[in-house]
mmCIF file of C-alpha atoms and ligand atoms in Angstrom:
data_model
loop_
_atom_site.group_PDB
_atom_site.id
_atom_site.type_symbol
_atom_site.label_atom_id
_atom_site.label_comp_id
_atom_site.label_asym_id
_atom_site.label_seq_id
_atom_site.Cartn_x
_atom_site.Cartn_y
_atom_site.Cartn_z
ATOM 1 C CA MET A 6 -16.827 1.142 17.961
ATOM 2 C CA SER A 7 -15.591 -1.091 20.778
ATOM 3 C CA VAL A 8 -13.297 0.302 23.509
ATOM 4 C CA ASP A 9 -10.543 -2.062 22.342
ATOM 5 C CA HIS A 10 -10.809 -0.794 18.811
ATOM 6 C CA LYS A 11 -10.729 2.833 19.966
ATOM 7 C CA GLN A 12 -7.728 2.189 22.150
ATOM 8 C CA ARG A 13 -5.942 0.494 19.228
ATOM 9 C CA ARG A 14 -6.491 3.546 17.034
ATOM 10 C CA LEU A 15 -5.185 5.892 19.777
ATOM 11 C CA GLU A 16 -2.109 3.749 20.254
ATOM 12 C CA ARG A 17 -1.188 3.664 16.592
ATOM 13 C CA ARG A 18 2.290 4.770 15.883
ATOM 14 C CA ARG A 19 2.976 7.138 13.037
ATOM 15 C CA LEU A 20 4.835 5.070 10.411
ATOM 16 C CA TRP A 21 5.948 7.606 7.806
ATOM 17 C CA GLY A 22 8.613 10.269 7.595
ATOM 18 C CA ARG A 23 7.564 13.523 5.988
ATOM 19 C CA ALA A 24 3.944 14.692 5.771
ATOM 20 C CA GLN A 25 4.796 17.470 3.314
ATOM 21 C CA GLY A 26 7.764 18.559 1.204
ATOM 22 C CA ARG A 27 7.975 21.709 -0.823
ATOM 23 C CA PRO A 28 4.954 23.976 -1.155
ATOM 24 C CA LEU A 29 2.337 22.859 -3.652
ATOM 25 C CA SER A 30 1.781 24.744 -6.895
ATOM 26 C CA ALA A 31 -1.360 26.844 -7.130
ATOM 27 C CA HIS A 32 -2.809 24.195 -9.508
ATOM 28 C CA GLN A 33 -2.118 21.395 -7.027
ATOM 29 C CA GLU A 34 -3.520 23.395 -4.142
ATOM 30 C CA GLY A 35 -6.662 23.906 -6.167
ATOM 31 C CA LEU A 36 -6.975 20.209 -6.830
ATOM 32 C CA VAL A 37 -6.537 19.394 -3.158
ATOM 33 C CA LYS A 38 -9.426 21.709 -2.408
ATOM 34 C CA THR A 39 -11.753 20.687 -5.279
ATOM 35 C CA LEU A 40 -10.943 17.257 -6.746
ATOM 36 C CA LEU A 41 -9.790 15.489 -3.545
ATOM 37 C CA PRO A 42 -13.082 15.967 -1.654
ATOM 38 C CA GLU A 43 -14.913 14.513 -4.674
ATOM 39 C CA ILE A 44 -12.861 11.278 -4.728
ATOM 40 C CA LEU A 45 -12.211 10.621 -1.041
ATOM 41 C CA ALA A 46 -11.999 6.936 -0.130
ATOM 42 C CA LEU A 47 -13.509 7.656 3.337
ATOM 43 C CA PRO A 48 -15.990 7.266 4.828
ATOM 44 C CA ALA A 49 -17.183 4.669 2.235
ATOM 45 C CA PRO A 50 -14.191 3.213 0.356
ATOM 46 C CA LEU A 51 -16.251 0.996 -1.994
ATOM 47 C CA SER A 52 -19.193 3.325 -2.786
ATOM 48 C CA ALA A 53 -17.919 4.298 -6.246
ATOM 49 C CA PHE A 54 -17.100 0.753 -7.339
ATOM 50 C CA GLU A 55 -20.427 -0.907 -7.813
ATOM 51 C CA GLY A 56 -20.211 -3.068 -10.891
ATOM 52 C CA LYS A 57 -16.442 -2.986 -11.091
ATOM 53 C CA SER A 58 -14.880 -6.383 -11.824
ATOM 54 C CA ARG A 59 -12.088 -6.075 -9.235
ATOM 55 C CA VAL A 60 -11.041 -3.710 -6.453
ATOM 56 C CA THR A 61 -7.366 -3.065 -5.577
ATOM 57 C CA LEU A 62 -5.805 -1.112 -2.698
ATOM 58 C CA GLU A 63 -2.383 0.473 -3.081
ATOM 59 C CA ILE A 64 -0.738 1.360 0.215
ATOM 60 C CA GLY A 65 1.722 4.252 0.234
ATOM 61 C CA PHE A 66 1.369 5.131 -3.415
ATOM 62 C CA GLY A 67 4.035 7.830 -3.316
ATOM 63 C CA GLY A 68 3.527 10.057 -6.388
ATOM 64 C CA GLY A 69 0.860 7.654 -7.745
ATOM 65 C CA GLU A 70 2.829 6.439 -10.788
ATOM 66 C CA HIS A 71 1.831 2.807 -10.422
ATOM 67 C CA LEU A 72 -1.711 3.510 -9.131
ATOM 68 C CA LEU A 73 -2.588 5.768 -12.007
ATOM 69 C CA ARG A 74 -1.164 3.546 -14.718
ATOM 70 C CA GLN A 75 -3.025 0.556 -13.371
ATOM 71 C CA ALA A 76 -6.262 2.535 -13.192
ATOM 72 C CA GLN A 77 -5.767 3.775 -16.704
ATOM 73 C CA ALA A 78 -5.044 0.279 -18.030
ATOM 74 C CA HIS A 79 -8.098 -1.219 -16.316
ATOM 75 C CA PRO A 80 -11.050 1.193 -16.424
ATOM 76 C CA ASP A 81 -13.418 -1.627 -15.505
ATOM 77 C CA GLN A 82 -11.664 -2.018 -12.146
ATOM 78 C CA GLY A 83 -11.696 0.106 -8.990
ATOM 79 C CA TYR A 84 -8.561 1.461 -7.216
ATOM 80 C CA ILE A 85 -8.165 2.835 -3.705
ATOM 81 C CA GLY A 86 -4.905 4.558 -2.869
ATOM 82 C CA ALA A 87 -3.711 5.704 0.560
ATOM 83 C CA GLU A 88 -0.753 8.098 1.096
ATOM 84 C CA PRO A 89 -0.037 10.480 4.003
ATOM 85 C CA PHE A 90 2.538 12.560 2.066
ATOM 86 C CA LEU A 91 0.652 15.616 0.784
ATOM 87 C CA ASN A 92 2.936 16.242 -2.224
ATOM 88 C CA GLY A 93 2.372 12.662 -3.367
ATOM 89 C CA VAL A 94 -1.392 13.084 -3.076
ATOM 90 C CA ALA A 95 -1.176 16.358 -5.018
ATOM 91 C CA LYS A 96 0.846 14.771 -7.757
ATOM 92 C CA ALA A 97 -1.611 11.899 -8.061
ATOM 93 C CA LEU A 98 -4.506 14.396 -8.238
ATOM 94 C CA SER A 99 -2.806 16.193 -11.117
ATOM 95 C CA GLY A 100 -2.514 12.879 -13.043
ATOM 96 C CA ILE A 101 -6.066 11.813 -12.206
ATOM 97 C CA ASP A 102 -7.332 15.179 -13.405
ATOM 98 C CA ALA A 103 -5.219 15.248 -16.581
ATOM 99 C CA ALA A 104 -6.234 11.692 -17.529
ATOM 100 C CA GLY A 105 -9.888 12.136 -16.453
ATOM 101 C CA LEU A 106 -9.771 8.916 -14.415
ATOM 102 C CA ASP A 107 -12.968 8.080 -12.511
ATOM 103 C CA ASN A 108 -11.973 4.741 -11.034
ATOM 104 C CA ILE A 109 -9.647 5.903 -8.253
ATOM 105 C CA ARG A 110 -10.524 6.862 -4.640
ATOM 106 C CA LEU A 111 -7.889 8.386 -2.461
ATOM 107 C CA HIS A 112 -7.164 8.640 1.255
ATOM 108 C CA HIS A 113 -4.730 11.318 2.323
ATOM 109 C CA GLY A 114 -3.454 9.708 5.504
ATOM 110 C CA ASP A 115 -2.728 6.376 7.179
ATOM 111 C CA VAL A 116 -4.032 3.367 5.282
ATOM 112 C CA ARG A 117 -5.092 1.799 8.578
ATOM 113 C CA ALA A 118 -8.054 4.182 8.592
ATOM 114 C CA VAL A 119 -9.158 2.726 5.241
ATOM 115 C CA LEU A 120 -8.633 -0.826 6.401
ATOM 116 C CA ASP A 121 -10.829 -0.175 9.403
ATOM 117 C CA GLU A 122 -13.745 0.733 7.079
ATOM 118 C CA LEU A 123 -13.443 -2.246 4.757
ATOM 119 C CA PRO A 124 -15.627 -5.306 5.218
ATOM 120 C CA ASP A 125 -14.062 -8.786 5.313
ATOM 121 C CA ASN A 126 -13.240 -10.649 2.070
ATOM 122 C CA ILE A 127 -13.727 -7.744 -0.272
ATOM 123 C CA LEU A 128 -10.490 -6.838 -2.089
ATOM 124 C CA ASP A 129 -8.908 -8.655 -5.009
ATOM 125 C CA CYS A 130 -5.462 -7.252 -4.592
ATOM 126 C CA VAL A 131 -3.351 -5.165 -2.133
ATOM 127 C CA TYR A 132 -0.089 -3.596 -3.272
ATOM 128 C CA ILE A 133 2.626 -2.557 -0.810
ATOM 129 C CA LEU A 134 5.317 -1.125 -3.110
ATOM 130 C CA TYR A 135 8.615 -0.177 -1.504
ATOM 131 C CA PRO A 136 7.385 0.604 2.016
ATOM 132 C CA ASP A 137 9.618 2.944 4.064
ATOM 133 C CA PRO A 138 12.529 0.679 5.005
ATOM 134 C CA TRP A 139 13.309 1.950 8.471
ATOM 135 C CA PRO A 140 16.682 0.161 8.295
ATOM 136 C CA LYS A 141 17.890 0.783 11.864
ATOM 137 C CA PRO A 142 16.892 -1.999 14.305
ATOM 138 C CA ARG A 143 15.626 0.567 16.823
ATOM 139 C CA HIS A 144 13.189 1.783 14.131
ATOM 140 C CA TYR A 145 11.889 -1.621 13.052
ATOM 141 C CA LYS A 146 8.752 -1.010 15.142
ATOM 142 C CA ARG A 147 7.912 1.749 12.620
ATOM 143 C CA ARG A 148 7.790 -0.680 9.696
ATOM 144 C CA LEU A 149 4.407 -0.929 8.143
ATOM 145 C CA ILE A 150 4.458 -4.725 7.920
ATOM 146 C CA GLN A 151 3.734 -5.902 11.459
ATOM 147 C CA GLU A 152 1.630 -8.829 12.683
ATOM 148 C CA ASP A 153 -1.605 -6.837 13.230
ATOM 149 C CA PHE A 154 -1.209 -5.113 9.897
ATOM 150 C CA ILE A 155 -0.899 -8.477 8.121
ATOM 151 C CA ALA A 156 -4.011 -9.641 9.958
ATOM 152 C CA ASP A 157 -5.952 -6.578 8.641
ATOM 153 C CA ILE A 158 -4.787 -7.224 5.094
ATOM 154 C CA TYR A 159 -5.719 -10.889 5.337
ATOM 155 C CA ARG A 160 -9.190 -9.997 6.628
ATOM 156 C CA VAL A 161 -10.020 -7.591 3.765
ATOM 157 C CA LEU A 162 -8.686 -9.770 0.945
ATOM 158 C CA LYS A 163 -11.039 -12.252 -0.752
ATOM 159 C CA PRO A 164 -10.033 -15.895 -0.551
ATOM 160 C CA GLY A 165 -7.687 -16.247 -3.498
ATOM 161 C CA GLY A 166 -6.894 -12.470 -3.364
ATOM 162 C CA GLU A 167 -3.298 -11.340 -3.581
ATOM 163 C CA LEU A 168 -0.948 -9.389 -1.422
ATOM 164 C CA ARG A 169 1.815 -7.936 -3.609
ATOM 165 C CA PHE A 170 4.868 -6.601 -1.807
ATOM 166 C CA ALA A 171 7.987 -5.183 -3.456
ATOM 167 C CA SER A 172 11.178 -4.029 -1.784
ATOM 168 C CA ASP A 173 14.858 -3.426 -2.520
ATOM 169 C CA ILE A 174 15.927 -3.713 1.106
ATOM 170 C CA ILE A 175 17.021 -7.199 2.004
ATOM 171 C CA SER A 176 16.460 -6.801 5.757
ATOM 172 C CA TYR A 177 12.895 -5.670 5.013
ATOM 173 C CA VAL A 178 12.337 -8.592 2.590
ATOM 174 C CA ASP A 179 13.433 -11.029 5.262
ATOM 175 C CA TRP A 180 11.313 -9.282 7.895
ATOM 176 C CA ALA A 181 8.198 -9.267 5.696
ATOM 177 C CA LEU A 182 8.538 -12.840 4.393
ATOM 178 C CA ALA A 183 8.955 -14.217 7.904
ATOM 179 C CA ARG A 184 5.861 -12.388 9.216
ATOM 180 C CA ILE A 185 3.594 -12.952 6.198
ATOM 181 C CA LEU A 186 4.366 -16.645 5.878
ATOM 182 C CA ARG A 187 4.016 -17.471 9.525
ATOM 183 C CA TYR A 188 0.726 -15.578 9.896
ATOM 184 C CA ARG A 189 -1.996 -18.042 10.966
ATOM 185 C CA PRO A 190 -5.525 -16.638 11.144
ATOM 186 C CA GLU A 191 -8.198 -18.328 13.282
ATOM 187 C CA SER A 192 -10.094 -19.058 10.057
ATOM 188 C CA GLY A 193 -8.242 -20.072 6.957
ATOM 189 C CA ALA A 194 -4.753 -21.208 6.379
ATOM 190 C CA GLY A 195 -2.840 -17.956 5.962
ATOM 191 C CA PHE A 196 -0.941 -16.821 2.910
ATOM 192 C CA SER A 197 0.624 -19.129 0.285
ATOM 193 C CA TRP A 198 3.714 -18.199 -1.697
ATOM 194 C CA ASP A 199 3.989 -20.062 -4.965
ATOM 195 C CA VAL A 200 7.590 -19.937 -6.190
ATOM 196 C CA SER A 201 9.855 -22.318 -7.951
ATOM 197 C CA SER A 202 13.056 -20.358 -8.486
ATOM 198 C CA VAL A 203 14.867 -17.096 -7.617
ATOM 199 C CA GLN A 204 13.690 -15.643 -10.916
ATOM 200 C CA ASP A 205 10.148 -15.676 -9.525
ATOM 201 C CA TRP A 206 10.919 -12.815 -7.158
ATOM 202 C CA LEU A 207 13.322 -10.965 -9.435
ATOM 203 C CA THR A 208 10.726 -10.690 -12.220
ATOM 204 C CA PRO A 209 8.269 -7.739 -12.077
ATOM 205 C CA TYR A 210 4.549 -8.380 -12.029
ATOM 206 C CA ALA A 211 2.778 -8.788 -15.408
ATOM 207 C CA GLY A 212 1.844 -5.318 -16.669
ATOM 208 C CA TRP A 213 4.274 -3.735 -14.177
ATOM 209 C CA SER A 214 4.837 0.004 -14.211
ATOM 210 C CA SER A 215 7.788 1.171 -12.232
ATOM 211 C CA THR A 216 7.601 3.631 -9.344
ATOM 212 C CA ARG A 217 9.684 6.598 -8.406
ATOM 213 C CA TYR A 218 11.206 4.808 -5.448
ATOM 214 C CA GLU A 219 12.076 1.780 -7.625
ATOM 215 C CA ALA A 220 13.901 4.071 -10.093
ATOM 216 C CA LYS A 221 15.944 5.512 -7.202
ATOM 217 C CA ALA A 222 16.768 1.969 -5.916
ATOM 218 C CA LEU A 223 17.918 0.945 -9.425
ATOM 219 C CA ARG A 224 20.057 4.146 -9.794
ATOM 220 C CA GLU A 225 21.695 3.381 -6.478
ATOM 221 C CA GLY A 226 22.419 -0.269 -7.482
ATOM 222 C CA ARG A 227 19.859 -2.091 -5.347
ATOM 223 C CA THR A 228 17.861 -5.007 -6.674
ATOM 224 C CA PRO A 229 14.032 -4.931 -6.676
ATOM 225 C CA HIS A 230 12.292 -7.966 -5.278
ATOM 226 C CA TYR A 231 8.619 -8.687 -6.098
ATOM 227 C CA PHE A 232 6.489 -11.067 -4.011
ATOM 228 C CA THR A 233 2.962 -12.300 -4.452
ATOM 229 C CA PHE A 234 1.158 -14.003 -1.552
ATOM 230 C CA MET A 235 -2.255 -15.546 -1.965
ATOM 231 C CA LYS A 236 -4.926 -15.600 0.748
ATOM 232 C CA THR A 237 -5.853 -19.246 1.259
HETATM 233 C C1 SAM B 308 9.488 4.611 0.201
HETATM 234 S S1 SAM B 308 7.970 5.328 -0.208
HETATM 235 C C2 SAM B 308 7.474 4.460 -1.651
HETATM 236 C C3 SAM B 308 6.410 5.184 -2.416
HETATM 237 C C4 SAM B 308 5.932 4.477 -3.671
HETATM 238 N N1 SAM B 308 5.199 3.221 -3.333
HETATM 239 C C5 SAM B 308 7.031 4.169 -4.644
HETATM 240 O O1 SAM B 308 7.386 3.013 -4.835
HETATM 241 O O2 SAM B 308 7.585 5.155 -5.223
HETATM 242 C C6 SAM B 308 6.896 4.692 1.028
HETATM 243 C C7 SAM B 308 5.586 5.440 1.096
HETATM 244 O O3 SAM B 308 4.693 4.859 2.015
HETATM 245 C C8 SAM B 308 3.970 5.886 2.655
HETATM 246 N N2 SAM B 308 3.423 5.422 3.957
HETATM 247 C C9 SAM B 308 4.110 5.224 5.117
HETATM 248 N N3 SAM B 308 3.261 4.833 6.061
HETATM 249 C C10 SAM B 308 2.054 4.739 5.550
HETATM 250 C C11 SAM B 308 0.761 4.417 6.006
HETATM 251 N N4 SAM B 308 0.562 4.039 7.327
HETATM 252 N N5 SAM B 308 -0.302 4.428 5.204
HETATM 253 C C12 SAM B 308 -0.127 4.777 3.877
HETATM 254 N N6 SAM B 308 1.035 5.122 3.410
HETATM 255 C C13 SAM B 308 2.145 5.094 4.156
HETATM 256 C C14 SAM B 308 4.961 7.038 2.775
HETATM 257 O O4 SAM B 308 4.392 8.317 2.963
HETATM 258 C C15 SAM B 308 5.724 6.904 1.485
HETATM 259 O O5 SAM B 308 5.207 7.759 0.437
#
């Protein structure tokens, strides 16, 4: 690893709030000890996905509602999920165990560790669903979507691969759109956003399964926005 790369890792800011909530049940604790080590995404995120038609990464999967439903609907595809919140990981493990899913690999921690291990041009899709909003301007630096993060996502996506981002927080939507659309890599043209009307970003993705955070946003009267950017 280069000195620059090491330095970058050391300088990384923690971007999430809680690492653990209430204590895990005995069943969940058992799964963290037994199932999680068997399905770890690191050190080799793609090792389980030979022969899979597509590979998708979900960043900050929360309780894993969307990740699990996608993996269940597409057994021929591979899914990597990253989430630092232990209770979310434990919940996802319970679902993976109950459904007997074998096409998910998990990273309990910062997704940037997974991105570091992925080769260029390898993923078909990356989901960032309702990232922590960090609504106060003095906390904007903690937002996940930053220039270097966008560069990492661009690098790991295949040409034609999609970055899907959903949020209910208008200031985050503006923030993300500005940064994603102005990103210009040295090779390639950046991300394209193919829209013709407002309905395009108010309509959920095909085959959408809602998340816990989205349900909360809807209960509290906020509007979900769904964006798809294509690597060109
Ligand atoms: C507002 S929650 C949304 C969770 C889920 N996507 C949903 O829609 O219900 C944002 C999630 O992103 C996770 N997160 C924050 N920083 C992250 C990082 N660097 N890598 C992976 N996940 C992260 C948080 O732990 C949290 O669970």
